[in-house]
Coordinates of C-alpha atoms and ligand atoms in Angstrom, one line a residue:
M1 CA 0.0 0.0 0.0
D2 CA 2.9 2.3 0.7
K3 CA 3.8 2.3 -3.0
L4 CA 0.5 3.9 -4.1
P5 CA 1.2 7.2 -5.8
K6 CA 1.0 10.6 -4.2
C7 CA 0.2 12.7 -7.2
E8 CA -1.3 15.9 -8.5
A9 CA -4.7 14.3 -8.5
N10 CA -4.9 13.0 -5.0
Y11 CA -2.5 15.4 -3.2
V12 CA -3.7 18.9 -3.7
A13 CA -2.8 21.9 -1.5
L14 CA -5.5 22.8 1.0
T15 CA -6.6 26.3 0.5
P16 CA -9.9 28.2 1.1
L17 CA -9.5 29.7 -2.4
T18 CA -11.3 26.5 -3.8
F19 CA -14.4 27.6 -1.9
L20 CA -14.9 30.6 -4.2
K21 CA -14.6 28.8 -7.5
R22 CA -17.1 26.2 -6.2
A23 CA -19.6 28.8 -5.0
A24 CA -19.3 30.6 -8.4
A25 CA -20.0 27.3 -10.2
V26 CA -22.8 26.0 -8.0
Y27 CA -24.5 29.1 -6.5
S28 CA -23.7 31.4 -9.5
N29 CA -26.9 33.4 -9.4
R30 CA -27.4 33.5 -5.6
A31 CA -26.6 36.7 -3.8
S32 CA -23.0 36.6 -2.6
V33 CA -22.5 40.1 -1.1
I34 CA -25.1 42.8 -0.2
H35 CA -24.1 46.2 0.9
R36 CA -26.9 48.8 1.0
G37 CA -28.0 49.3 -2.6
V38 CA -25.3 47.0 -4.0
R39 CA -25.9 43.3 -4.6
F40 CA -23.5 40.8 -6.3
T41 CA -24.0 37.2 -7.2
W42 CA -21.3 34.5 -6.7
R43 CA -20.5 34.6 -10.4
Q44 CA -19.9 38.4 -10.2
T45 CA -17.9 38.1 -7.0
Y46 CA -15.7 35.4 -8.6
E47 CA -15.2 37.7 -11.7
R48 CA -14.4 40.7 -9.5
C49 CA -11.8 38.7 -7.6
C50 CA -10.2 37.5 -10.8
R51 CA -10.1 41.1 -12.0
L52 CA -8.5 42.3 -8.8
A53 CA -6.0 39.4 -8.7
S54 CA -4.9 40.0 -12.3
A55 CA -4.7 43.8 -11.6
L56 CA -2.5 43.2 -8.6
N57 CA -0.2 41.0 -10.7
S58 CA 0.1 43.7 -13.3
L59 CA 1.1 46.1 -10.4
N60 CA 4.0 43.8 -9.8
V61 CA 2.5 42.1 -6.7
V62 CA 4.0 38.7 -6.7
N63 CA 4.4 35.7 -4.3
N64 CA 4.4 36.5 -0.6
D65 CA 4.1 40.3 -1.1
V66 CA 2.0 41.9 1.6
V67 CA -1.2 43.8 0.6
S68 CA -2.5 45.9 3.4
V69 CA -6.0 47.2 3.7
L70 CA -7.7 49.6 6.1
A71 CA -11.5 49.3 5.6
P72 CA -14.7 48.5 7.5
N73 CA -16.8 45.5 6.5
I74 CA -17.4 46.4 2.8
P75 CA -17.6 44.3 -0.3
A76 CA -14.0 45.2 -1.4
L77 CA -12.5 43.8 1.9
Y78 CA -14.5 40.6 1.4
E79 CA -13.2 40.3 -2.2
M80 CA -9.6 40.8 -1.1
H81 CA -9.8 37.7 1.1
F82 CA -9.8 35.7 -2.2
A83 CA -8.2 38.1 -4.7
V84 CA -5.1 38.9 -2.8
P85 CA -4.0 35.2 -2.3
M86 CA -5.2 34.4 -5.8
A87 CA -2.5 36.9 -6.9
G88 CA 0.0 34.9 -4.7
A89 CA 0.1 37.6 -2.1
V90 CA -0.6 37.8 1.6
L91 CA -3.6 39.8 3.0
N92 CA -3.0 42.2 5.9
A93 CA -6.3 43.6 7.0
I94 CA -5.6 46.4 9.5
N95 CA -7.8 47.2 12.5
T96 CA -9.7 50.4 11.6
R97 CA -9.5 51.8 15.2
L98 CA -5.8 52.0 15.2
D99 CA -4.0 55.4 15.3
A100 CA -1.7 56.7 12.5
K101 CA 1.4 55.7 14.5
T102 CA 0.4 52.1 14.9
I103 CA -0.8 51.8 11.3
A104 CA 2.6 53.2 10.2
T105 CA 4.4 50.6 12.4
I106 CA 2.3 47.8 10.7
L107 CA 3.0 49.1 7.2
R108 CA 6.7 49.3 7.9
H109 CA 7.0 46.0 9.7
S110 CA 5.0 44.1 7.0
E111 CA 6.7 45.9 4.2
A112 CA 3.3 46.3 2.5
K113 CA 3.6 46.7 -1.2
I114 CA 0.0 48.0 -1.8
F115 CA -2.2 49.8 0.7
F116 CA -5.9 49.9 0.1
I117 CA -7.7 52.6 2.0
D118 CA -11.5 53.0 2.4
Y119 CA -12.4 56.6 1.7
E120 CA -13.5 57.2 5.3
F121 CA -10.1 56.3 6.6
V122 CA -8.1 58.6 4.2
P123 CA -7.2 61.1 6.9
V124 CA -5.6 58.6 9.3
A125 CA -4.0 56.7 6.5
R126 CA -2.5 59.9 5.1
D127 CA -1.0 60.6 8.5
A128 CA 0.4 57.1 8.7
L129 CA 2.0 57.4 5.3
R130 CA 3.6 60.7 6.4
L131 CA 5.1 58.9 9.4
L132 CA 6.5 56.3 7.0
M133 CA 8.4 58.6 4.8
P134 CA 12.1 58.7 6.0
G135 CA 14.0 55.9 4.3
T136 CA 11.1 53.4 4.0
S137 CA 9.8 52.1 0.7
M138 CA 6.3 53.4 0.3
P139 CA 3.4 51.2 -0.5
L140 CA 1.3 52.0 -3.6
V141 CA -1.9 53.6 -2.4
V142 CA -5.4 52.6 -3.7
V143 CA -8.5 54.4 -2.3
I144 CA -11.7 52.4 -2.1
D145 CA -14.5 54.9 -2.8
D146 CA -18.1 54.3 -1.6
I147 CA -19.4 51.7 -4.0
D148 CA -23.0 52.7 -3.5
C149 CA -22.6 56.4 -3.5
P150 CA -19.2 57.6 -4.7
T151 CA -17.6 60.5 -2.9
G152 CA -14.7 61.4 -5.2
I153 CA -12.3 61.3 -2.2
R154 CA -8.8 60.2 -3.4
L155 CA -5.3 59.9 -2.1
G156 CA -3.1 59.5 -5.1
E157 CA -4.4 58.4 -8.5
L158 CA -5.7 54.8 -8.1
E159 CA -9.2 53.9 -7.1
Y160 CA -10.5 50.4 -6.4
E161 CA -13.4 50.1 -9.0
A162 CA -11.2 51.7 -11.7
L163 CA -8.4 49.2 -10.9
L164 CA -10.9 46.4 -11.1
S165 CA -12.2 47.5 -14.5
Q166 CA -8.6 47.1 -15.8
G167 CA -8.4 43.5 -14.5
N168 CA -9.1 40.3 -16.4
P169 CA -12.4 38.6 -15.4
R170 CA -11.1 35.3 -16.9
F171 CA -7.8 35.4 -15.0
V172 CA -6.6 31.9 -14.0
P173 CA -4.7 32.1 -10.8
A174 CA -1.6 29.9 -10.4
E175 CA -2.3 26.9 -8.2
I176 CA -1.1 27.1 -4.7
A177 CA 2.1 25.0 -4.8
D178 CA 2.7 24.8 -1.0
E179 CA -0.2 24.6 1.3
L180 CA 2.0 26.0 4.1
S181 CA 2.6 29.2 2.2
P182 CA 1.2 32.3 3.8
I183 CA -2.3 33.5 3.1
A184 CA -2.8 36.2 5.7
L185 CA -1.0 38.4 8.2
N186 CA -3.0 39.7 11.2
Y187 CA -1.6 41.9 13.9
T188 CA -2.7 41.1 17.4
S189 CA -4.8 43.9 18.9
G190 CA -2.2 44.5 21.6
T191 CA -4.5 44.2 24.6
T192 CA -1.6 42.8 26.6
S193 CA 1.6 43.7 24.7
E194 CA 3.0 45.3 21.5
P195 CA 1.1 44.1 18.3
K196 CA 2.7 41.1 16.7
G197 CA 2.3 39.9 13.1
V198 CA 0.6 36.6 13.1
V199 CA 1.0 34.5 9.9
Y200 CA -1.6 32.0 8.7
S201 CA -1.0 29.4 6.1
H202 CA -3.4 28.3 3.3
R203 CA -3.7 24.9 5.0
G204 CA -4.4 26.4 8.5
A205 CA -7.0 28.8 7.1
Y206 CA -8.7 26.0 5.1
L207 CA -8.9 23.6 8.1
S208 CA -10.0 26.2 10.5
T209 CA -12.7 27.3 8.2
L210 CA -14.1 23.8 7.9
S211 CA -13.9 23.2 11.6
L212 CA -15.8 26.3 12.4
I213 CA -18.5 25.6 9.9
L214 CA -18.9 22.2 11.6
G215 CA -18.4 23.5 15.1
W216 CA -21.1 26.1 14.7
G217 CA -23.3 23.8 12.6
M218 CA -23.6 26.4 9.8
P219 CA -25.9 24.9 7.0
T220 CA -25.8 25.7 3.3
E221 CA -27.1 29.1 2.1
P222 CA -26.8 31.0 5.4
V223 CA -27.4 34.8 5.4
Y224 CA -24.5 36.0 7.3
M225 CA -24.3 39.5 8.7
W226 CA -20.9 41.1 9.2
S227 CA -21.2 42.4 12.8
L228 CA -17.7 41.1 13.5
P229 CA -14.9 43.0 11.8
M230 CA -13.4 41.1 8.9
F231 CA -10.0 42.4 10.0
H232 CA -10.3 40.4 13.2
C233 CA -8.7 37.0 12.3
N234 CA -10.3 37.3 8.9
G235 CA -13.7 37.4 10.5
W236 CA -13.0 34.2 12.4
T237 CA -12.5 32.6 9.0
F238 CA -16.1 33.2 7.9
T239 CA -14.9 35.4 5.1
W240 CA -13.9 32.1 3.5
G241 CA -16.6 30.1 5.3
V242 CA -19.6 31.9 3.8
A243 CA -18.3 31.1 0.3
A244 CA -17.9 27.5 1.3
R245 CA -21.6 27.3 2.2
G246 CA -22.8 29.3 -0.7
G247 CA -24.1 31.9 1.7
T248 CA -24.9 35.6 1.4
N249 CA -22.7 38.2 3.0
V250 CA -24.6 41.2 4.4
C251 CA -22.0 43.9 4.8
I252 CA -22.6 46.7 7.4
R253 CA -20.2 49.6 7.8
S254 CA -20.7 49.9 11.6
T255 CA -21.9 47.6 14.3
T256 CA -24.8 49.7 15.6
A257 CA -28.2 48.5 16.8
A258 CA -29.9 50.3 14.0
E259 CA -27.7 48.8 11.3
M260 CA -27.9 45.3 12.8
Y261 CA -31.7 45.2 13.3
G262 CA -32.2 46.9 10.0
A263 CA -30.1 44.3 8.1
I264 CA -31.7 41.4 10.0
A265 CA -35.2 42.6 9.0
A266 CA -34.3 43.6 5.4
H267 CA -32.3 40.5 4.4
G268 CA -33.5 37.7 6.7
V269 CA -30.1 37.3 8.5
T270 CA -29.6 33.8 9.9
H271 CA -26.1 34.0 11.3
M272 CA -23.7 36.6 12.9
C273 CA -20.6 36.6 15.0
C274 CA -19.7 39.2 17.7
A275 CA -18.0 39.8 20.9
P276 CA -20.3 39.5 24.0
I277 CA -20.2 43.3 24.3
V278 CA -22.3 43.6 21.2
F279 CA -25.2 41.9 23.0
N280 CA -25.6 45.1 25.0
L281 CA -26.2 47.0 21.8
L282 CA -28.9 44.6 20.8
L283 CA -30.4 44.5 24.2
D284 CA -30.4 48.3 24.8
A285 CA -31.6 49.3 21.3
K286 CA -34.0 52.2 21.3
P287 CA -37.6 51.3 20.3
H288 CA -37.3 52.9 16.9
E289 CA -34.1 50.9 16.2
R290 CA -35.4 47.5 17.3
R291 CA -37.2 45.1 14.9
P292 CA -38.8 41.8 16.0
L293 CA -37.0 38.7 15.0
V294 CA -39.2 36.6 12.8
A295 CA -36.8 33.6 13.1
P296 CA -34.0 32.8 15.5
V297 CA -30.7 34.4 14.6
E298 CA -27.6 32.2 15.3
I299 CA -24.8 34.1 17.1
L300 CA -21.3 32.8 17.5
T301 CA -19.7 34.8 20.3
G302 CA -16.2 34.9 21.7
G303 CA -13.2 37.1 22.1
A304 CA -14.1 37.8 25.7
P305 CA -16.0 35.8 28.4
P306 CA -19.7 36.1 27.9
P307 CA -21.2 36.4 31.4
A308 CA -24.0 33.7 32.0
A309 CA -26.5 36.5 32.9
L310 CA -25.9 38.2 29.5
L311 CA -26.3 34.9 27.6
E312 CA -29.7 34.4 29.3
R313 CA -30.9 37.9 28.4
I314 CA -29.9 37.8 24.7
E315 CA -31.4 34.4 24.1
R316 CA -34.7 35.7 25.5
L317 CA -34.8 38.2 22.6
G318 CA -34.8 35.3 20.1
F319 CA -31.0 35.0 19.4
H320 CA -29.5 31.6 19.8
V321 CA -25.9 31.7 21.0
V322 CA -22.9 29.3 20.6
H323 CA -19.9 30.3 22.6
A324 CA -16.3 30.0 21.2
Y325 CA -12.9 30.8 22.6
G326 CA -9.8 31.7 20.6
L327 CA -7.1 34.1 19.8
T328 CA -5.4 35.6 16.8
E329 CA -2.7 33.0 16.9
A330 CA -5.3 30.2 16.6
T331 CA -7.0 31.7 13.5
G332 CA -9.8 32.8 15.7
P333 CA -11.9 30.3 17.6
A334 CA -10.0 27.2 18.8
L335 CA -12.6 25.9 21.2
V336 CA -16.3 25.8 20.8
C337 CA -18.7 25.1 23.6
E338 CA -20.4 22.2 21.8
W339 CA -23.9 21.8 23.1
Q340 CA -25.0 18.3 24.2
R341 CA -28.6 17.2 23.9
K342 CA -28.7 16.0 27.5
W343 CA -28.4 19.7 28.6
D344 CA -31.6 20.6 26.9
R345 CA -33.4 19.5 30.0
V346 CA -31.6 21.6 32.6
S347 CA -32.9 25.0 33.9
G348 CA -32.3 28.2 32.0
E349 CA -29.7 29.5 34.5
E350 CA -27.8 26.2 34.4
K351 CA -27.9 26.2 30.6
A352 CA -26.3 29.7 30.6
R353 CA -23.7 28.5 33.1
L354 CA -22.8 25.5 30.9
K355 CA -22.7 27.7 27.8
A356 CA -20.5 30.3 29.4
R357 CA -17.7 27.7 29.5
Q358 CA -15.2 28.0 26.7
G359 CA -15.6 24.5 25.4
I360 CA -13.8 21.8 23.6
S361 CA -11.3 21.7 20.7
I362 CA -12.6 22.4 17.2
L363 CA -11.9 19.4 14.9
T364 CA -8.7 20.9 13.4
L365 CA -7.0 21.0 16.8
A366 CA -5.1 17.9 17.6
D367 CA -5.3 18.6 21.3
V368 CA -6.1 21.1 24.1
D369 CA -5.0 20.8 27.6
V370 CA -4.5 22.9 30.8
K371 CA -1.0 22.5 32.2
D372 CA 1.4 23.8 34.7
P373 CA 3.6 25.8 32.4
E374 CA 6.7 25.0 34.5
T375 CA 6.4 21.3 34.9
M376 CA 4.2 20.6 31.8
E377 CA 2.0 18.4 34.0
S378 CA -1.7 18.4 33.1
V379 CA -3.9 19.7 35.9
A380 CA -6.6 17.5 37.4
R381 CA -9.8 17.5 35.4
D382 CA -11.9 18.7 38.3
G383 CA -13.0 22.1 37.2
K384 CA -10.9 23.6 40.0
A385 CA -7.2 23.1 39.4
M386 CA -5.9 26.0 37.4
G387 CA -3.2 26.0 34.7
E388 CA -2.3 27.6 31.4
I389 CA -4.5 26.7 28.4
V390 CA -2.3 25.1 25.7
L391 CA -3.2 24.1 22.2
R392 CA -1.7 22.1 19.3
G393 CA -3.0 21.5 15.8
S394 CA -3.2 22.7 12.2
S395 CA -5.2 25.9 13.0
I396 CA -2.4 27.4 15.0
M397 CA -0.4 30.1 13.2
K398 CA 2.9 29.6 11.4
G399 CA 4.5 32.0 13.8
Y400 CA 5.1 35.7 14.3
L401 CA 6.6 37.6 11.4
K402 CA 10.2 38.6 11.9
D403 CA 10.0 37.7 15.6
E404 CA 11.8 34.4 16.3
K405 CA 12.0 35.1 20.0
A406 CA 8.3 35.6 20.5
T407 CA 7.6 32.6 18.2
S408 CA 9.8 30.3 20.2
E409 CA 8.3 31.6 23.5
A410 CA 4.8 30.9 22.3
F411 CA 5.7 27.3 21.0
R412 CA 7.3 25.2 23.7
N413 CA 7.4 21.4 24.3
G414 CA 5.2 20.8 21.3
W415 CA 2.4 23.1 22.5
F416 CA 1.2 26.6 21.8
F417 CA 0.9 28.6 25.0
T418 CA -2.2 30.9 25.0
G419 CA -1.3 33.0 28.1
D420 CA -4.8 32.2 29.4
V421 CA -5.4 30.6 32.8
G422 CA -8.2 28.0 32.9
V423 CA -9.6 24.8 34.4
I424 CA -10.8 21.5 32.8
H425 CA -14.1 20.1 34.0
P426 CA -14.6 16.4 34.4
D427 CA -16.6 16.3 31.1
G428 CA -13.6 17.7 29.2
Y429 CA -14.9 21.2 28.8
V430 CA -12.3 24.0 29.4
E431 CA -13.3 27.1 31.3
I432 CA -11.1 30.2 31.2
K433 CA -10.5 31.9 34.5
D434 CA -8.3 34.8 33.4
R435 CA -5.5 35.9 31.2
S436 CA -2.4 35.1 33.2
K437 CA -1.7 38.8 33.5
D438 CA -5.1 39.5 34.8
V439 CA -5.3 37.1 37.7
I440 CA -5.6 39.0 41.0
I441 CA -3.5 37.5 43.8
S442 CA -5.0 38.6 47.1
G443 CA -3.5 37.4 50.3
G444 CA -1.8 34.6 48.3
E445 CA -5.1 33.4 46.8
N446 CA -5.9 33.5 43.1
I447 CA -9.0 35.5 42.2
S448 CA -10.4 35.0 38.8
S449 CA -11.5 38.4 37.5
V450 CA -13.9 36.6 35.1
E451 CA -15.7 35.1 38.1
V452 CA -16.1 38.4 39.9
E453 CA -17.4 40.0 36.6
G454 CA -19.9 37.1 36.2
A455 CA -21.3 38.1 39.6
L456 CA -21.5 41.8 38.8
Y457 CA -23.3 41.0 35.5
K458 CA -26.1 39.4 37.6
H459 CA -26.9 42.9 38.9
D460 CA -29.8 44.3 36.8
D461 CA -28.3 47.8 36.7
I462 CA -24.9 46.8 35.4
V463 CA -24.3 46.8 31.6
E464 CA -20.6 46.3 31.5
A465 CA -18.1 45.3 34.2
A466 CA -14.4 44.7 34.4
V467 CA -12.4 43.7 37.5
V468 CA -8.7 44.4 37.9
A469 CA -6.1 44.2 40.7
M470 CA -5.7 47.2 42.9
P471 CA -2.7 47.5 45.3
H472 CA -3.7 46.7 48.9
P473 CA -1.5 47.3 51.9
K474 CA -2.6 44.0 53.6
W475 CA -3.6 41.6 50.9
G476 CA -1.0 42.7 48.3
E477 CA -3.7 43.0 45.7
S478 CA -7.5 43.2 45.9
P479 CA -10.2 43.3 43.3
C480 CA -11.4 46.7 42.0
A481 CA -14.5 46.8 39.8
F482 CA -15.2 49.3 37.0
V483 CA -18.8 49.3 35.9
K484 CA -21.0 51.0 33.4
L485 CA -24.7 51.4 34.5
R486 CA -27.9 51.0 32.6
D487 CA -29.4 54.5 31.7
S488 CA -31.2 56.0 34.7
A489 CA -29.9 53.4 37.1
A490 CA -28.1 54.8 40.2
P491 CA -27.1 52.1 42.7
S492 CA -24.5 53.1 45.3
E493 CA -21.1 51.5 45.6
A494 CA -22.2 49.9 48.9
E495 CA -25.2 48.3 47.1
I496 CA -23.0 46.8 44.5
I497 CA -20.6 45.5 47.0
H498 CA -23.5 44.1 49.0
H499 CA -24.7 42.3 45.8
C500 CA -21.2 40.8 45.3
R501 CA -21.1 39.6 48.9
N502 CA -24.4 37.7 48.3
N503 CA -22.9 36.1 45.1
L504 CA -19.2 35.5 45.8
P505 CA -16.9 34.2 48.5
H506 CA -16.1 37.3 50.5
F507 CA -12.4 37.5 49.7
M508 CA -13.4 37.9 46.0
V509 CA -15.6 40.9 46.7
P510 CA -14.3 44.1 45.1
K511 CA -13.0 46.5 47.6
M512 CA -13.9 49.5 45.4
V513 CA -16.4 50.1 42.6
Q514 CA -15.8 52.8 40.1
F515 CA -18.7 54.0 37.9
M516 CA -17.7 54.8 34.3
D517 CA -19.6 56.3 31.4
E518 CA -17.7 54.0 29.0
L519 CA -15.1 51.3 29.6
P520 CA -12.0 51.5 27.4
K521 CA -12.2 48.9 24.6
T522 CA -10.3 47.6 21.6
A523 CA -11.8 47.5 18.1
T524 CA -13.2 44.1 18.8
G525 CA -15.1 45.2 21.9
K526 CA -12.6 43.8 24.3
I527 CA -12.2 45.8 27.5
Q528 CA -8.6 47.2 27.8
K529 CA -7.8 46.1 31.3
F530 CA -4.3 47.5 31.2
Q531 CA -5.8 51.0 31.1
L532 CA -8.0 50.2 34.1
R533 CA -5.1 48.6 35.9
A534 CA -3.1 51.8 35.5
M535 CA -6.0 53.7 37.0
A536 CA -6.5 51.2 39.8
K537 CA -2.8 51.5 40.8
T538 CA -3.5 55.1 41.9
F539 CA -6.5 54.1 44.1
V540 CA -6.3 53.9 47.9
P541 CA -8.5 51.1 49.1
P542 CA -10.9 52.0 51.9
P543 CA -9.8 51.0 55.4
E544 CA -10.8 47.3 56.3
K545 CA -13.8 46.8 58.5
R546 CA -13.3 43.9 60.9
R547 CA -15.4 41.1 59.6
R548 CA -15.3 37.6 61.0
H549 CA -15.3 35.8 57.7
D550 CA -13.2 38.1 55.6
H551 CA -10.5 36.1 53.8
R552 CA -11.4 33.0 55.8
H553 CA -14.4 31.7 54.0
N554 CA -15.1 28.0 54.3
N555 CA -15.8 27.2 50.7
N556 CA -14.0 24.0 49.7
Q557 CA -13.9 25.0 46.1
D558 CA -12.0 28.2 46.8
Q559 CA -9.5 26.5 49.0
L560 CA -8.8 24.0 46.2
M561 CA -8.4 27.0 43.9
A562 CA -5.8 28.4 46.3
L563 CA -4.0 25.1 46.4
S564 CA -3.8 24.9 42.7
R565 CA -2.3 28.4 42.4
L566 CA 0.0 28.8 39.4
Ligands
ADP601 P1 -5.3 40.3 22.0 O1 -4.7 39.2 22.8 O2 -4.4 41.2 21.5 O3 -6.6 40.8 22.7 P2 -7.0 38.4 20.6 O4 -8.1 39.1 19.9 O5 -6.3 37.3 19.9 O6 -5.9 39.5 20.8 O7 -7.5 38.0 22.0 C1 -7.4 36.7 22.4 C2 -7.7 36.6 23.9 O8 -9.1 36.9 24.1 C3 -7.6 35.2 24.5 O9 -6.3 34.9 24.8 C4 -8.5 35.3 25.7 O10 -7.8 35.9 26.8 C5 -9.6 36.2 25.3 N1 -10.8 35.4 24.8 C6 -11.1 35.0 23.6 N2 -12.2 34.3 23.6 C7 -12.7 34.2 24.9 C8 -13.8 33.6 25.5 N3 -14.7 33.0 24.8 N4 -13.9 33.7 26.8 C9 -12.9 34.4 27.5 N5 -11.9 35.0 27.0 C10 -11.7 34.9 25.7

């Protein structure tokens, strides 16, 4: 059997580019992309991608060149997910909330050859390009004008639609020779450190896309709304995934309640992805923005822990949530909280608690574990012993661009280290407790900020909550809560602390509560805890009241947690 041939017919590079050709052949007249008044079919999308790929080649873009783009969720950005790798190049979709300095850093570091800029982002892009000037080779700039209602805004001479019109709609892209060649370059959002350039391969992108379609149970012909930025891990691979299912992409420029409810009603959206923070936009929509859901909308959420209380609330509105966990380095979601039928029978609150766990490996992952990072011993599968979440499998990045040190630190002993602290339950489901940098160590005990936030979200008046360490003269660190309140709500700090005492072991109760109009967030809706930590460092905790049980609770689970400290 070993002698059977491995040939061009049975050993073909895995790449998500095959999804587009298939969609164009099979779903040729079905809507591929809708954006306001513009609607393309899969045949048109395929032709537009061929045009763009050939135009890029004629601009001297060749293998492994980086093509950067700064744009919201518009058709052009969707098309680039296919067209750029069809030209042999690597797509670098830049986070649109970054400032000029960071954009310049990315352009310089990636050595971008072409820079596509949505017309709305011309001012910040112009500033970024100015910062690039001294001694750097400048990328060629192409502005993407509004496709529905052109503005005439330009930066240089090239415009996206004009460029497309010069391309060849019958272009035949070269086959991908090596499935491990790069397809995308995504910079981490820098929540915890400097942005790093994460490189994905064609193979990794292909396998992750398939796994997520399966993990979420996305059927054929979904109507997918782009509430998650495409620049975030290539839209958790659904840029490629919607083509694989012959679906329809509903593009929205901004993730507001009005745009989301409007698109759901107008196009019969069936699927969407978002960070849990977006639930608040849907829940707090003004009456004139809100539309009733005629059929359940499937949401895949992740990127930050979805508090159980919030899951319960959003599902009551008619959304059905699947929870996933991942990171840029894992091509987006690496774990999905796969629902088991036997859980259908449990109470609503218990369902939300089970669903708030981060889950089990997607099929592409060879393995997931929670380990002591020093000894590499797996922790006990008891839902209590904490360790670092580690992953291995084909959906993990190739590495960080031009950063061997960071790459070798992330890959150790055959595993990828996520930097997240978690537990494994006896049923094999992983639950995240914190990022290692966010764990609060109070009097020698680990406090999971995620757990304290979960308790805060149970308070009806709290819309957003984040808990960070605050210096404490006696305990070293103690939890400090930052909360955003629902409009017109005005609970006192003492009331919130009292609520926490009723829901948490007392040593976990925040010693201070700060009320905020807005919590600082990244473009993907993640709360930037480093900013809150910097604020909390300057706080002076109130003097301790003598309480018999403070820091000496009798809860077994918490004692075990302390024993299993990292
Ligand atoms: P950055 O690390 O720069 O924020 P990522 O977007 O890759 O960039 O963030 C990944 C991190 O987000 C994970 O390491 C984890 O801490 C957090 N995260 C992602 N999904 C979840 C989830 N479902 N629950 C809790 N935390 C999550």
